[in-house]
Tab-separated table of C-alpha atoms in Angstrom:
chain	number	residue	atom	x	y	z
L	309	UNK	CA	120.313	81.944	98.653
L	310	UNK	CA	117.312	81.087	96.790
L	311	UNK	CA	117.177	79.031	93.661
L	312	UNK	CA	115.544	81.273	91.641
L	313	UNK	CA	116.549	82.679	88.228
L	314	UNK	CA	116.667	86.936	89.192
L	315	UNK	CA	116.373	88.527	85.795
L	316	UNK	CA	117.031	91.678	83.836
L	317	UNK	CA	114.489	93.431	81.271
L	318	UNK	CA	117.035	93.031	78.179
L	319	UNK	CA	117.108	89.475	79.324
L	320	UNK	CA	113.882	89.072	79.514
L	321	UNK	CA	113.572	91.324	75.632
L	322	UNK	CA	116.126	88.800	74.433
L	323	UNK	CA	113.936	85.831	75.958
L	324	UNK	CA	111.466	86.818	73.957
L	325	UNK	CA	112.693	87.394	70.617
L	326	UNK	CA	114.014	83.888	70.663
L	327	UNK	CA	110.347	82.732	71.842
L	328	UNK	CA	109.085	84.714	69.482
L	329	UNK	CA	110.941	83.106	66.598
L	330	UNK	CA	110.610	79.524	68.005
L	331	UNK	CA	106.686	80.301	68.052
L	332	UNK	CA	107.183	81.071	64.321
L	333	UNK	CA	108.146	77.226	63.717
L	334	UNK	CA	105.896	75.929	66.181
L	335	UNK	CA	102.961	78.028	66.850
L	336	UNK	CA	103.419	77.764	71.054
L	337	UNK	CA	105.231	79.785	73.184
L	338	UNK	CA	105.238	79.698	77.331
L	339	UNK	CA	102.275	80.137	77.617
L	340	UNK	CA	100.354	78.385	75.235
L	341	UNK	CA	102.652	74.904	75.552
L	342	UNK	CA	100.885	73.367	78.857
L	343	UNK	CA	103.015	70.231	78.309
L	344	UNK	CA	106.562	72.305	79.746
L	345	UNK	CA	107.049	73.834	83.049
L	346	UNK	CA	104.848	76.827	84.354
L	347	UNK	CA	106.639	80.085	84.099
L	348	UNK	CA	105.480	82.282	86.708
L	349	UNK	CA	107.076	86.096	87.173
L	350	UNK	CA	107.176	86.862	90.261
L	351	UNK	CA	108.272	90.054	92.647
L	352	UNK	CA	111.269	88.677	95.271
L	353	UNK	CA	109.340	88.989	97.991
L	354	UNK	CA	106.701	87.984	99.045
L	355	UNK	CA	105.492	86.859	95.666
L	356	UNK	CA	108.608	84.411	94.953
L	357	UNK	CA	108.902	83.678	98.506
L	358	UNK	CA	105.699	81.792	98.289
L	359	UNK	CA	105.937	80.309	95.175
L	360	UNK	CA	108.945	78.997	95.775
L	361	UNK	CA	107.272	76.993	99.156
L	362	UNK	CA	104.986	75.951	97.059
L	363	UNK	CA	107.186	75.117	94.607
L	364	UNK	CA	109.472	73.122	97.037
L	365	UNK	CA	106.942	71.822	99.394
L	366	UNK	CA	103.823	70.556	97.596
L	367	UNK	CA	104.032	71.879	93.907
L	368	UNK	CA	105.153	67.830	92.766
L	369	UNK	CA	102.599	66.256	94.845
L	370	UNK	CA	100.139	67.938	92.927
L	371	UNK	CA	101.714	67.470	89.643
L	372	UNK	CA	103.089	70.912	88.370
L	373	UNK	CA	106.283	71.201	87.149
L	374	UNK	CA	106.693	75.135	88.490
L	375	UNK	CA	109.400	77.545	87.855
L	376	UNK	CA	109.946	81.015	89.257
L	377	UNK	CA	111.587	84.255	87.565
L	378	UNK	CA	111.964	87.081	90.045
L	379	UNK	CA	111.301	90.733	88.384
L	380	UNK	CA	111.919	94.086	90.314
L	381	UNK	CA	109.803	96.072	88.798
L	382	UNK	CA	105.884	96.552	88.371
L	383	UNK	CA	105.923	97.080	84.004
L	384	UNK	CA	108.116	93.540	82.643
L	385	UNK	CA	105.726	91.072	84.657
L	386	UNK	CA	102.885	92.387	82.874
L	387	UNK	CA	104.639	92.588	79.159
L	388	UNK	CA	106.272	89.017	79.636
L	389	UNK	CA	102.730	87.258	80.518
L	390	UNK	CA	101.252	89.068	77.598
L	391	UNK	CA	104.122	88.140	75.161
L	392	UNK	CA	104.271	84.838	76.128
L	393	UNK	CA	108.059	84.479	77.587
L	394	UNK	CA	106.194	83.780	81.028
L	395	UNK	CA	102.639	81.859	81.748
L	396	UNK	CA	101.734	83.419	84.419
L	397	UNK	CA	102.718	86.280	87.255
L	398	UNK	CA	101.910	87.356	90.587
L	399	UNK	CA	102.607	91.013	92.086
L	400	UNK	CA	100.131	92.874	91.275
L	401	UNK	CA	96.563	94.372	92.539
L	402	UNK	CA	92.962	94.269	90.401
L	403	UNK	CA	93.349	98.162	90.658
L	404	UNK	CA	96.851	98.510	89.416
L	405	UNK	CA	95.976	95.227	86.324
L	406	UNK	CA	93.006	97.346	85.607
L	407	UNK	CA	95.080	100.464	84.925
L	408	UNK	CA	97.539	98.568	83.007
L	409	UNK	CA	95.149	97.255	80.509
L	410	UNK	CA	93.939	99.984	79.878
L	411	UNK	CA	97.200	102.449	79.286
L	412	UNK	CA	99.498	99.499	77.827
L	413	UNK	CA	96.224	97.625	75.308
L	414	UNK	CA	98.038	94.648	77.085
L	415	UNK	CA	94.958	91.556	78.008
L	416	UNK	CA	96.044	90.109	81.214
L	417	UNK	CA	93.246	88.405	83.397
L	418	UNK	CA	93.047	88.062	86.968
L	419	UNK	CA	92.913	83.622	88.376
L	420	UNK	CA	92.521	84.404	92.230
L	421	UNK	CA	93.267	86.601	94.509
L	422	UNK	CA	96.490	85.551	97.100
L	423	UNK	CA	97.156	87.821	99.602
L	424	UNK	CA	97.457	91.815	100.888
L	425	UNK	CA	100.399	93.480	101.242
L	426	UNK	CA	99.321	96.872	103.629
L	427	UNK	CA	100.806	99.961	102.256
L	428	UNK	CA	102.426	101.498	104.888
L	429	UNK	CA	103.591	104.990	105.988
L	430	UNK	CA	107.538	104.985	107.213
L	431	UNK	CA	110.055	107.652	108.296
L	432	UNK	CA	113.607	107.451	109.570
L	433	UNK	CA	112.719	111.013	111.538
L	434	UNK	CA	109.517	110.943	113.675
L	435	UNK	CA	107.905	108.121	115.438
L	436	UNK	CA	104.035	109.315	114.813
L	437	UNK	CA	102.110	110.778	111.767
L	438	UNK	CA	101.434	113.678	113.653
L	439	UNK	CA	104.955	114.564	114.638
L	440	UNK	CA	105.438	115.560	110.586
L	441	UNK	CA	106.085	119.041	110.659
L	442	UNK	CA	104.617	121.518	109.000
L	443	UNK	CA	106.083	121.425	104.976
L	444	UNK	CA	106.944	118.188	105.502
L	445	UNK	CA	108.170	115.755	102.340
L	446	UNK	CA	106.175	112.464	101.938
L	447	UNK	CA	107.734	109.918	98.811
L	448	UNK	CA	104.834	108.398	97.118
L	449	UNK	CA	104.479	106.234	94.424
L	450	UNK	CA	104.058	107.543	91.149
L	451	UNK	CA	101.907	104.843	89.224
L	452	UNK	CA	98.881	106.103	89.068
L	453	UNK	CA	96.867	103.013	91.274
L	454	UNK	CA	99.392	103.480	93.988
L	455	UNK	CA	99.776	107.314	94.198
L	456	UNK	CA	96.040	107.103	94.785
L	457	UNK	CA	96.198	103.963	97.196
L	458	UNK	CA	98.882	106.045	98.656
L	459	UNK	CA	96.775	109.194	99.182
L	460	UNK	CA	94.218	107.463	100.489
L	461	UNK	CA	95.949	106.088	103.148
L	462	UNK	CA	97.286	109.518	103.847
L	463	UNK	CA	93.401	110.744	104.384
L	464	UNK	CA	92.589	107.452	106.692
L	465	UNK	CA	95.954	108.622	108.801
L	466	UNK	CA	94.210	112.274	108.945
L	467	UNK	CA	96.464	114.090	107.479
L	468	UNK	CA	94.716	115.201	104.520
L	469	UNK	CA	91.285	115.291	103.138
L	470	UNK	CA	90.324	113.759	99.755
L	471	UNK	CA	87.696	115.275	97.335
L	472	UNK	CA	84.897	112.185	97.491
L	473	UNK	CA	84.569	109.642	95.146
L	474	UNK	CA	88.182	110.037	93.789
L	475	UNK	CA	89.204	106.429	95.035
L	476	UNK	CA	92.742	105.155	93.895
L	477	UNK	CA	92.521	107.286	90.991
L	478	UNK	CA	93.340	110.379	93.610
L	479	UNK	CA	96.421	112.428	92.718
L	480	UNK	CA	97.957	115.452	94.946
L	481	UNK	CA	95.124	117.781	93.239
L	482	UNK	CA	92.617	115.929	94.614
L	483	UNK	CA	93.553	117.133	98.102
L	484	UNK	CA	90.585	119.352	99.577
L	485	UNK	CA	92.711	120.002	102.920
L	486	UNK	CA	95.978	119.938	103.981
L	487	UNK	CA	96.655	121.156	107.047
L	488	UNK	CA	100.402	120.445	107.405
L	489	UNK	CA	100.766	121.474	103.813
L	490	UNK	CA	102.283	118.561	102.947
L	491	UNK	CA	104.634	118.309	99.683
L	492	UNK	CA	105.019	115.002	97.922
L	493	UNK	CA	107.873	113.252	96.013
L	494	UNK	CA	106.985	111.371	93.113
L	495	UNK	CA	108.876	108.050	93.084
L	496	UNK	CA	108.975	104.841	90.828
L	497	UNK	CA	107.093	102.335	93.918
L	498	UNK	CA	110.703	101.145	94.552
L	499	UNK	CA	112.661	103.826	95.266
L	500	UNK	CA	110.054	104.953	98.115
L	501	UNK	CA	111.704	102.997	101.116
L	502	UNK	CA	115.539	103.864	99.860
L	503	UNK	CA	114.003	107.921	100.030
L	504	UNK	CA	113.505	107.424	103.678
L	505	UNK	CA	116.776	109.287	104.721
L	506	UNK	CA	115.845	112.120	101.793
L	507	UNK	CA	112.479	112.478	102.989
L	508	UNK	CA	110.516	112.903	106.182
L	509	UNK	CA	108.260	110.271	105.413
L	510	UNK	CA	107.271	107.641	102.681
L	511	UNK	CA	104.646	106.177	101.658
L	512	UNK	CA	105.906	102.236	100.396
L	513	UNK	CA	104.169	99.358	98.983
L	514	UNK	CA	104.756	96.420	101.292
L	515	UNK	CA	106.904	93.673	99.571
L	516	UNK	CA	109.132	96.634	99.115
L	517	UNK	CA	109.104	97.641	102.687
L	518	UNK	CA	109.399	93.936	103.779
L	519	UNK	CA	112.997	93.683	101.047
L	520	UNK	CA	114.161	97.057	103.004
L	521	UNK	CA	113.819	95.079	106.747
L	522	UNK	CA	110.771	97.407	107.591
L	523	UNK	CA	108.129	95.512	109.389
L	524	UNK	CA	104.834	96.662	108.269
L	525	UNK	CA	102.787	95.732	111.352
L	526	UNK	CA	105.166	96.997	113.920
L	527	UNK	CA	107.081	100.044	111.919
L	528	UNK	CA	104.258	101.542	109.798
L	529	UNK	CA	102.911	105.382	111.276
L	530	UNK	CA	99.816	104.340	109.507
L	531	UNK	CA	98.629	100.988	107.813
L	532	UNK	CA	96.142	99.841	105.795
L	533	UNK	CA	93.476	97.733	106.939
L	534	UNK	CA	92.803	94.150	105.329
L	535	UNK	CA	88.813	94.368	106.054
L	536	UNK	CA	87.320	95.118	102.521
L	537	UNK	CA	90.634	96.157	101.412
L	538	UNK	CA	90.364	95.538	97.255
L	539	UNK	CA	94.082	95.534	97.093
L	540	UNK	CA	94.890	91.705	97.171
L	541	UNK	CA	97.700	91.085	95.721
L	542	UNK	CA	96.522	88.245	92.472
L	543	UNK	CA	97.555	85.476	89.884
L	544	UNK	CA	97.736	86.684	86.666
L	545	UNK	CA	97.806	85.538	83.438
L	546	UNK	CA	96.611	86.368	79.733
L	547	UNK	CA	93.352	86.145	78.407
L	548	UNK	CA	92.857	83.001	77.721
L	549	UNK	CA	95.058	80.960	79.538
L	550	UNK	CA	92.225	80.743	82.823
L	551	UNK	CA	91.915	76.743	82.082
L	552	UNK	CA	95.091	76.115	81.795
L	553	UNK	CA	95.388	72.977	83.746
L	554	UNK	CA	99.088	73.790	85.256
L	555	UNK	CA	97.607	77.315	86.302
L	556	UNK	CA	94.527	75.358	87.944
L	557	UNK	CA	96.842	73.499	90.151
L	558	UNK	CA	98.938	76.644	90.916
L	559	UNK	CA	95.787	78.556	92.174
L	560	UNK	CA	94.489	75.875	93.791
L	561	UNK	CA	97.819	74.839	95.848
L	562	UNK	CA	98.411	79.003	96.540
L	563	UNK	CA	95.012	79.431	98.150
L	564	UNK	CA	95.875	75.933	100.226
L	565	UNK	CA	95.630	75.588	103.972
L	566	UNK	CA	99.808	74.653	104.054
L	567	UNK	CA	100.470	78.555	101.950
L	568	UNK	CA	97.972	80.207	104.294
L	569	UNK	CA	100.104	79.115	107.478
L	570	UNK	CA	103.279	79.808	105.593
L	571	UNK	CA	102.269	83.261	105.250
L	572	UNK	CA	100.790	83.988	108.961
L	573	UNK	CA	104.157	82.386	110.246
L	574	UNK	CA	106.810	83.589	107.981
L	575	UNK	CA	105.174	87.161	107.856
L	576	UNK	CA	103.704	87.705	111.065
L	577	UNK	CA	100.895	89.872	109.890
L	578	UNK	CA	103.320	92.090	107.617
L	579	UNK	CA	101.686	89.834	104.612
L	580	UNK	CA	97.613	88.993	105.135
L	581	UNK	CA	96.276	85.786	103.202
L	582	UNK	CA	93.585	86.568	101.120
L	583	UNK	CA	91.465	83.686	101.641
């Protein structure tokens, strides 16, 4: 079992009202108190796999006092590191941050860039893309970053054709050509690999497909490619908190030599290393 602290979102909303009222004594919170532990959220896996090797293997060599709070979902990362009840995170893509921002007003800030996580196509009922049949269901995320990541993995597998230019801001309307006509199942990004019996195919982010035993480079009917792939998966934190000398360390140890072999032997090319 690992040592880390798994946490709900009225947790994490009570965490942060009592933050919020010790900031109102103090004037620091998580973030902004560099002399306590770094707070990083963190997906399960591979996000707080990693940390937590760094954390156990080479975190107190360097110095950092590090502590890791898993989150399954893509929103609370983002609302803790801009509220303060966490000092960093690490789960997310430029694309998807970008989007973020911009819907939620939130001012989160990319550090560096970790690794990739392919987005893979899966099903429980055919063994190649084109065995789909004709009407088939895919499951696809329904943020909009990955729906469009999503599509456009679809279109690289040949099973559909994009209008150009859309990027991952593509949505089923974008679709110039479908020649299996296709229908797609809107899903919150984790519910895409438990839809696998439901559907006849799913499209699913990779940390999730990695929690659900699915091996991306062995199971996937189509995978992303790492080459120029702008998908890597980042450290985050707010605006503002870039020189933070404990999140110097942490960037500097999670981009290390000793992290990059953890990930091309623990993950076997399921995870890519970003650097």
């Amino acid at each position: 079992m690992r040592n880390t602290a798994k946490i709900t979102t009225a947790v994490v909303a009570a965490g942060a009202l009592t933050l919020g009222l010790s900031a109102c004594g103090s004037d620091k919170d998580a973030a902004s108190d560099t002399s306590g532990p770094l707070v990083v959220a963190a997906s399960p896996v591979p996000h707080a796999e990693i940390l937590n090797f760094v954390k156990d293997n080479l975190a107190e060599e360097a110095g950092l006092d590090l502590e890791v709070k898993e989150f399954t979902d893509y929103v609370t990362p983002n609302t803790a590191t801009e509220d303060g009840s966490v000092g960093a995170n690490y789960f997310q893509t430029q694309p998807y941050l970008d989007d973020f921002n911009k819907k939620n007003g939130t001012h989160v800030v990319s550090v560096v860039d970790v690794h990739l996580e392919p987005l893979g196509l899966y099903s429980h009922k055919v063994k190649k893309a084109d065995e789909l049949k004709s009407g088939a269901t895919i499951a696809i995320p329904n943020d909009t970053v990955n729906e469009g990541r999503a599509l456009q993995l679809l279109a690289a597998g040949g099973l559909l054709t994009l209008k150009d230019g859309v990027g991952t801001s593509a949505t089923p309307a974008d679709i110039t050509e479908n020649p299996k006509k296709l229908t797609f199942k809107e899903l919150e990004a984790a519910q895409t690999p438990r839809s696998l019996d439901d559907v006849d195919a799913a499209v699913v982010n990779g940390n999730y497909a990695i929690e659900a035993d699915l091996k991306p480079a062995e199971d996937a009917l189509v995978l992303e490619e790492a080459k120029g792939n702008p998908n890597s998966n980042l450290l985050a934190v707010k605006e503002g908190q870039e020189n933070d000398p404990r999140v110097k360390k942490l960037a500097k140890l999670l981009t290390s030599p000793e992290v990059k072999k953890f990930i091309e032997d623990k993950y076997a090319g399921s995870v890519l290393a970003s650097f």
